[in-house]
mmCIF file of C-alpha atoms in Angstrom:
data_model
loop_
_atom_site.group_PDB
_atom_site.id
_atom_site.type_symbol
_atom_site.label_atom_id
_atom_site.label_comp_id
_atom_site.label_asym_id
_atom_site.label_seq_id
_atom_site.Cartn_x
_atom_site.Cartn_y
_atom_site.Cartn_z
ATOM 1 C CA UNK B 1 -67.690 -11.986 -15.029
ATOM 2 C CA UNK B 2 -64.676 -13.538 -16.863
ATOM 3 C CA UNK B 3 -64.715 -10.420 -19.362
ATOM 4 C CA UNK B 4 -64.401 -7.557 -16.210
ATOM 5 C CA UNK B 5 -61.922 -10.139 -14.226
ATOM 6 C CA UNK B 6 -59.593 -10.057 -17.552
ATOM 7 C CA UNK B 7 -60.118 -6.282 -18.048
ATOM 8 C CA UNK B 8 -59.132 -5.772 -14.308
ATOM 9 C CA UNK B 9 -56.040 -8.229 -14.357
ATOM 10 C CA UNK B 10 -54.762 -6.391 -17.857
ATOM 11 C CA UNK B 11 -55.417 -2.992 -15.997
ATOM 12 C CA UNK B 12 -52.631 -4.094 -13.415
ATOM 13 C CA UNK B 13 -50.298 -5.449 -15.341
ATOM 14 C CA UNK B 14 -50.029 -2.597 -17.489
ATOM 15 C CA UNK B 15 -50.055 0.159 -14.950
ATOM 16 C CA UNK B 16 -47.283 -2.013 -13.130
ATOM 17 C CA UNK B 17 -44.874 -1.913 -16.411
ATOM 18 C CA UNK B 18 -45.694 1.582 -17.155
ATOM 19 C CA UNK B 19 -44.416 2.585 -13.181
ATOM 20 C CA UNK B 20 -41.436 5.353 -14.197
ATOM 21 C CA UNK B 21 -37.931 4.931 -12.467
ATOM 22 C CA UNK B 22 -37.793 7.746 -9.662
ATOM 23 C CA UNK B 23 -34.893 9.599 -9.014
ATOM 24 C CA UNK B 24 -33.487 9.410 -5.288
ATOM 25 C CA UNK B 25 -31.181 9.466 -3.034
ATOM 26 C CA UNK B 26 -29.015 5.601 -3.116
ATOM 27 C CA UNK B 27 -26.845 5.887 -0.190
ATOM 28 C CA UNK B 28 -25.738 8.603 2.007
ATOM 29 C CA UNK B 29 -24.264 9.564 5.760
ATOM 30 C CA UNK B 30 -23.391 12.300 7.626
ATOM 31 C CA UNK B 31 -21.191 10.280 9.893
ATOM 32 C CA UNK B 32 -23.199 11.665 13.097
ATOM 33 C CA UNK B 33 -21.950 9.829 15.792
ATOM 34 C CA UNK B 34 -18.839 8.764 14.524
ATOM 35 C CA UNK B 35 -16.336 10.092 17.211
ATOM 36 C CA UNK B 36 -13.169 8.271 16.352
ATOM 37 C CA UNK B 37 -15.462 4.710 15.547
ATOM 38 C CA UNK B 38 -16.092 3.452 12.421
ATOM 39 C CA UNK B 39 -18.355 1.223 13.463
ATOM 40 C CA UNK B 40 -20.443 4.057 14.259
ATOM 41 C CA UNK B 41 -21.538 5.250 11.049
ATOM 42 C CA UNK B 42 -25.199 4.610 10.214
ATOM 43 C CA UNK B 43 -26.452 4.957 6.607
ATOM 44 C CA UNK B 44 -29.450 6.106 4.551
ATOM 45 C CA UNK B 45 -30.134 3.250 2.193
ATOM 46 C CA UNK B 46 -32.182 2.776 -0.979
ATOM 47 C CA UNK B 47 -32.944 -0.059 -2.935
ATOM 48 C CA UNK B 48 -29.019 -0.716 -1.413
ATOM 49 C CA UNK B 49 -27.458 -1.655 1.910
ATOM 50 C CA UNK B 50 -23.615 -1.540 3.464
ATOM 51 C CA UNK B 51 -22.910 -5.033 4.078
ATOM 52 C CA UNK B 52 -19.367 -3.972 6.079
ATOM 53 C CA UNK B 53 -18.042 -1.893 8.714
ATOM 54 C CA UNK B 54 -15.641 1.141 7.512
ATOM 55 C CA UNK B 55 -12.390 0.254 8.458
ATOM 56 C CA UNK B 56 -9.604 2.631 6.742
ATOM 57 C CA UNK B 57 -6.257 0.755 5.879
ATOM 58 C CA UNK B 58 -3.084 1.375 4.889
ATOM 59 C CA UNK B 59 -1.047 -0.074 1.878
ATOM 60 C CA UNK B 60 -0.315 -2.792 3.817
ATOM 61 C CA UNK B 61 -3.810 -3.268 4.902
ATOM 62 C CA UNK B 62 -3.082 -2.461 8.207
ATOM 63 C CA UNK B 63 -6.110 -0.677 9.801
ATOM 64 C CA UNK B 64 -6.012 3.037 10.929
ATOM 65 C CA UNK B 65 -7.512 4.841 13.499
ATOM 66 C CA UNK B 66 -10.393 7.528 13.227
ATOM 67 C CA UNK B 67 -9.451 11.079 15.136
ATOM 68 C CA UNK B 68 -11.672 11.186 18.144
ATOM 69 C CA UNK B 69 -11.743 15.056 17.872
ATOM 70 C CA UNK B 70 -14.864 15.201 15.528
ATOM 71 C CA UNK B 71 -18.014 13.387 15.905
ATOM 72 C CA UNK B 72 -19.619 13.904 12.727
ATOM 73 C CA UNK B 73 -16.703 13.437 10.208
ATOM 74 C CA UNK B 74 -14.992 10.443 8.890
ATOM 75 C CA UNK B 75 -11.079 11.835 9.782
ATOM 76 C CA UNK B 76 -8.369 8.922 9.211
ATOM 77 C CA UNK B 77 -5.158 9.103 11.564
ATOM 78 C CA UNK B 78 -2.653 8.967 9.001
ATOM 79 C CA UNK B 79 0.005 11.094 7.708
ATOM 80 C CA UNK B 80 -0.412 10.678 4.206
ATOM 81 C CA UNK B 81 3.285 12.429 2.985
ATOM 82 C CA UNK B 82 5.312 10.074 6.185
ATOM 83 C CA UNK B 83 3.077 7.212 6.067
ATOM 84 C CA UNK B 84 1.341 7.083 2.245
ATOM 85 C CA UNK B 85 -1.630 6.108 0.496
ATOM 86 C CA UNK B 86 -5.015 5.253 2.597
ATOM 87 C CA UNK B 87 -8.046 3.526 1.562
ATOM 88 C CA UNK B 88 -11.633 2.561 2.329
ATOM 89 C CA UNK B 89 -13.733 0.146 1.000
ATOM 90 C CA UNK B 90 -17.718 -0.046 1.081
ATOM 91 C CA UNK B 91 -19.215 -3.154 0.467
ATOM 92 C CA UNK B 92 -22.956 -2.403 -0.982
ATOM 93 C CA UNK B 93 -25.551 -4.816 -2.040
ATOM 94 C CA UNK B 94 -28.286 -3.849 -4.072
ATOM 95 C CA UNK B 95 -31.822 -4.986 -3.449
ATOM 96 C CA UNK B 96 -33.117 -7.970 -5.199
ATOM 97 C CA UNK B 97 -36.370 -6.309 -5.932
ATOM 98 C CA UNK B 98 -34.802 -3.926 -8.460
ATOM 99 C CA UNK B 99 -33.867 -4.581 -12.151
ATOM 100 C CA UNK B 100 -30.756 -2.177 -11.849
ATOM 101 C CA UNK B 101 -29.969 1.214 -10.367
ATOM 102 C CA UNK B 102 -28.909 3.810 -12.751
ATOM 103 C CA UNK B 103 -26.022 5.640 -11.049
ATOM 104 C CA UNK B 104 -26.067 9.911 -11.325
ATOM 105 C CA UNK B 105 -23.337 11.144 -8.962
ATOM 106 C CA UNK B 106 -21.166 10.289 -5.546
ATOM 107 C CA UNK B 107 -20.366 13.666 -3.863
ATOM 108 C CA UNK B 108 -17.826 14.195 -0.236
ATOM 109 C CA UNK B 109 -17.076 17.059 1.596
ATOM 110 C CA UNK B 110 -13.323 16.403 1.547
ATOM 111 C CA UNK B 111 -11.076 17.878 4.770
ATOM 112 C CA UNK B 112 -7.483 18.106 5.835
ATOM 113 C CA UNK B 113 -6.464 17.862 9.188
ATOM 114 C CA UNK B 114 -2.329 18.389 11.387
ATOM 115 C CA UNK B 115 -1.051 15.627 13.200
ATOM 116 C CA UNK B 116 -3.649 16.698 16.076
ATOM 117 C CA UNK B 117 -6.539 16.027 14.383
ATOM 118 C CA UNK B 118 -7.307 19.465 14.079
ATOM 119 C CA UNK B 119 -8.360 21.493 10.807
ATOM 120 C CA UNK B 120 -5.243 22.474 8.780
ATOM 121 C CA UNK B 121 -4.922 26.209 8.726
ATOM 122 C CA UNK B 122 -2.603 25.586 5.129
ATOM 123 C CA UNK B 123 -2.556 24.422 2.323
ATOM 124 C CA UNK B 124 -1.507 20.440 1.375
ATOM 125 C CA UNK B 125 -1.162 18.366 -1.642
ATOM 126 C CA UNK B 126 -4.104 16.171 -1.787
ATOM 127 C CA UNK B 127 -5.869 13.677 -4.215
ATOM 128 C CA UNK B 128 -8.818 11.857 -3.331
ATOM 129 C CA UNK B 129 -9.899 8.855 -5.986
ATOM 130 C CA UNK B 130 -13.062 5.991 -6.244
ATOM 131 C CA UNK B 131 -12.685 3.212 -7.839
ATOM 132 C CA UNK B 132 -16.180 0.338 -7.899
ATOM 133 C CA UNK B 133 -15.598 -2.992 -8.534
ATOM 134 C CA UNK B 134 -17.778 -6.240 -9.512
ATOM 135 C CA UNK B 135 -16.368 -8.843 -7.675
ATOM 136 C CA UNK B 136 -12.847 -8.143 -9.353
ATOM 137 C CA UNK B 137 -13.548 -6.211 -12.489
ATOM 138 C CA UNK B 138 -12.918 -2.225 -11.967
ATOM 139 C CA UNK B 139 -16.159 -0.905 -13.968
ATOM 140 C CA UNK B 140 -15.015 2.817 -12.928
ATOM 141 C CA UNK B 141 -12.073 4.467 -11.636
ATOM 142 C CA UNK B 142 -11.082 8.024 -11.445
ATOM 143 C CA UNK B 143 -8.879 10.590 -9.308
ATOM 144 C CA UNK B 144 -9.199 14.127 -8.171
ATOM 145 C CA UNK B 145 -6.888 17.078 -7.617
ATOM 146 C CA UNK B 146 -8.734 18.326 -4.229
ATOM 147 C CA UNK B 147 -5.601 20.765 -2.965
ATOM 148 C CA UNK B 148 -2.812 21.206 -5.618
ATOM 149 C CA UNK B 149 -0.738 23.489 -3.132
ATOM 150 C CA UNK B 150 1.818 22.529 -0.468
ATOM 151 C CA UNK B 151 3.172 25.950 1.196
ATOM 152 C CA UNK B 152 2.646 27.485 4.410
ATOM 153 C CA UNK B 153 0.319 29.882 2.892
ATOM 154 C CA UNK B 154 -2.810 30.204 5.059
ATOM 155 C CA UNK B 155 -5.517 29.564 2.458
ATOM 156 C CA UNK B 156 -9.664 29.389 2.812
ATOM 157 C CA UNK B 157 -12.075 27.129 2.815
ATOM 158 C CA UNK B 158 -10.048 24.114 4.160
ATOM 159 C CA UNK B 159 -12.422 22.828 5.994
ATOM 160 C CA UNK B 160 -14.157 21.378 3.501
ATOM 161 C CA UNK B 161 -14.049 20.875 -0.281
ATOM 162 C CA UNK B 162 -16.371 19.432 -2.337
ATOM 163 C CA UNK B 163 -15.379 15.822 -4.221
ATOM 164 C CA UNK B 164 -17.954 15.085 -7.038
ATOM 165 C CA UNK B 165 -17.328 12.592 -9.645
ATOM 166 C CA UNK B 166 -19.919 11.989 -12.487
ATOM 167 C CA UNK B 167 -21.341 8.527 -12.355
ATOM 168 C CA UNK B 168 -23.802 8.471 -15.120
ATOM 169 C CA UNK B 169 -22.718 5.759 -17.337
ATOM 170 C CA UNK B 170 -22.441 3.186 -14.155
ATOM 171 C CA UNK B 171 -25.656 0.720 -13.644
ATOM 172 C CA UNK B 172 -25.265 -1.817 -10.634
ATOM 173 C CA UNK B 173 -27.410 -4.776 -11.842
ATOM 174 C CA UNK B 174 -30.498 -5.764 -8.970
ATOM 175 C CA UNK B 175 -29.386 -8.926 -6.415
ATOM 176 C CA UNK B 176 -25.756 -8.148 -7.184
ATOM 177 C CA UNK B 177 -22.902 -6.843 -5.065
ATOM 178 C CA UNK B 178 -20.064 -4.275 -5.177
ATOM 179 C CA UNK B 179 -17.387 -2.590 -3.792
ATOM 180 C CA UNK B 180 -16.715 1.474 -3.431
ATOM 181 C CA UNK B 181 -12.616 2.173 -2.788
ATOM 182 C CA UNK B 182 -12.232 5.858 -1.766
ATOM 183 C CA UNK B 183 -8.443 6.375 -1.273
ATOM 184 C CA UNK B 184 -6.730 9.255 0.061
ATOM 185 C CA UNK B 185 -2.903 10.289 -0.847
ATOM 186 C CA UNK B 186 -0.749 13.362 -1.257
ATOM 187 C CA UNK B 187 3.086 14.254 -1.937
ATOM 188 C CA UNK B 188 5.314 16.313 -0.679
ATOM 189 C CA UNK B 189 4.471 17.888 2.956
ATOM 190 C CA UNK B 190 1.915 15.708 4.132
ATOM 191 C CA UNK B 191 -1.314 15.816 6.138
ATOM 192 C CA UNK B 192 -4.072 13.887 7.316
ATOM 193 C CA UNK B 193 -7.057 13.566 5.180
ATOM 194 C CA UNK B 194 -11.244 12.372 5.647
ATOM 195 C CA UNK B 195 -14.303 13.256 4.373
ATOM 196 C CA UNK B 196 -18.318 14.060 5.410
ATOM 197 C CA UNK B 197 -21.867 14.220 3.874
ATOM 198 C CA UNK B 198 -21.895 10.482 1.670
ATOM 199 C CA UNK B 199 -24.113 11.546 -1.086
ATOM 200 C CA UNK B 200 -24.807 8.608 -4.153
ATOM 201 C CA UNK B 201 -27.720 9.318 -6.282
ATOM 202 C CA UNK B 202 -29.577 7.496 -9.097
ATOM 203 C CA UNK B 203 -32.358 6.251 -10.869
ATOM 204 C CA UNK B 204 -34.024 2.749 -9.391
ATOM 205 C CA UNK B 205 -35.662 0.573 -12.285
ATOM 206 C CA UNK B 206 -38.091 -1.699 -10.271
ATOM 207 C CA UNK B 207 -38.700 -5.482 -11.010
ATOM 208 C CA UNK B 208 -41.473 -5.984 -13.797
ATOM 209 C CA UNK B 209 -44.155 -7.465 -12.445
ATOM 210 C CA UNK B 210 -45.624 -9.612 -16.001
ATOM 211 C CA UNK B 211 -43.840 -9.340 -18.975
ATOM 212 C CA UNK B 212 -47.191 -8.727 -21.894
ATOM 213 C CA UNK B 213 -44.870 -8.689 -24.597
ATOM 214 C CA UNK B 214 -43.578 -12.335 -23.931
ATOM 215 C CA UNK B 215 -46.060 -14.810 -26.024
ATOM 216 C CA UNK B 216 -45.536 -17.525 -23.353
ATOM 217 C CA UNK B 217 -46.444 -15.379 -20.580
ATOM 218 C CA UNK B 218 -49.605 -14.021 -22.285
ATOM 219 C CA UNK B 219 -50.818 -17.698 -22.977
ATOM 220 C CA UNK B 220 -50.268 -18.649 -19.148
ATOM 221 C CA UNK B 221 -52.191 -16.067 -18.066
ATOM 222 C CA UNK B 222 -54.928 -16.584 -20.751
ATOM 223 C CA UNK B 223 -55.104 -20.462 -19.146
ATOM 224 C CA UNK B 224 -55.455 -19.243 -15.685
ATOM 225 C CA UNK B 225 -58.139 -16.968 -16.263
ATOM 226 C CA UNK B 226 -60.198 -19.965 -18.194
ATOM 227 C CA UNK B 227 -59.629 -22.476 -15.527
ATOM 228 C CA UNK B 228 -60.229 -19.274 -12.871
ATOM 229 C CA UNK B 229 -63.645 -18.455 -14.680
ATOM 230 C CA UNK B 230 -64.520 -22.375 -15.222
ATOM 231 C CA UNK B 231 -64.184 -22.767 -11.075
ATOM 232 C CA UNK B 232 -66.386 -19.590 -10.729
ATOM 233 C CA UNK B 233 -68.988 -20.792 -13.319
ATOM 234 C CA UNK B 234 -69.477 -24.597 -11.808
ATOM 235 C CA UNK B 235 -69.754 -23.287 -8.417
ATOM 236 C CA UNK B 236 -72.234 -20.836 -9.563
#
């Protein structure tokens, strides 16, 4: 009996530390039901939750408003060329019962709106940037050119253009907590800027469950499965 019960224990562990990371989908939204409030947004979380409610701000921290016009898009107020620079922070947690999450990419579906609120029909100057931070550190940072142009030119496909920054070298550490600044700013003629579709991917490394390799931990286990099989064997 003690031989199969150690042959069956040994089974589990090593199946449990042999479990592959799977690829997946982090964090994500769509912003469905946002209609001008951020503390509307819902979230598809894995292995990772949003510990905050969005709330855009200016440099001077002052927070903005959300455009009403759209109910499915995250569309700050804000003239970025008259008024300058917005941001967002995202305050994400990651799970306890994960060793670390391997990041792959964060992707947006980037849009400039008029003073209305409405879809700009031209083209404006717009950068969009993320920067994550552990507690204070910066452990990535990095800006994009989403529209280089600022003309009166009537151009296509400003509705929407995608933001995708490489994340492959970031790992957020299990039971630890960070923070994801998007910011938003342009020059010259200005506009109003937001974003849809959330995407963060990764790899999830889970918890393992016995380390074999560790001497000690072999030992302890050893000892409880002698003073498991002595129990069985006296009240046999």
């Amino acid at each position: 009996m003690f031989k199969k019960f150690f042959q069956a224990t040994l089974a589990v562990v090593t199946l449990s530390s042999a479990l592959p990371a799977s690829a997946a989908v982090i964090l994500s939204s769509d912003f469905t039901g946002t209609s001008g409030d951020a503390s509307n947004v819902t979230w598809t979380e894995n292995d990772v939750s949003v510990t905050n409610t969005l709330d855009p701000q200016d440099s001077s921290l002052n927070s903005l408003d959300l455009f009403s016009t759209y109910s499915d898009v995250f569309a700050v107020d804000h003239n970025l060329h008259d008024d300058g620079d917005w941001f967002v922070d995202i305050f994400v947690s990651v799970s306890d019962m994960v060793q670390d999450i391997a990041l792959d990419f964060l992707s947006l579906d980037v849009s400039i709106f008029n003073n209305a609120g409405a879809y700009q029909s031209v083209e404006r100057d717009l950068s969009f940037s993320l920067e994550i931070f552990d507690g204070v550190s910066s452990i990535f940072s990095q800006t994009a050119t989403v529209y280089s142009g600022d003309s009166s030119t009537a151009t296509s496909g400003t509705e929407s253009v995608l933001f995708d920054l490489d994340l492959a070298n970031i790992i957020l550490n299990g039971d630890s907590n960070y923070t994801f600044t998007l910011t938003a700013s342009g020059i010259g003629r200005g506009t109003n800027a937001g974003f849809d579709n959330f995407l963060l991917t990764g790899n999830s490394t889970a918890l393992p469950s016995v380390s074999v390799s560790a001497p000690g931990s072999v030992l302890l286990l050893l000892a409880s499965l002698l003073i498991m099989s002595a129990r069985l064997k006296k009240k046999s």
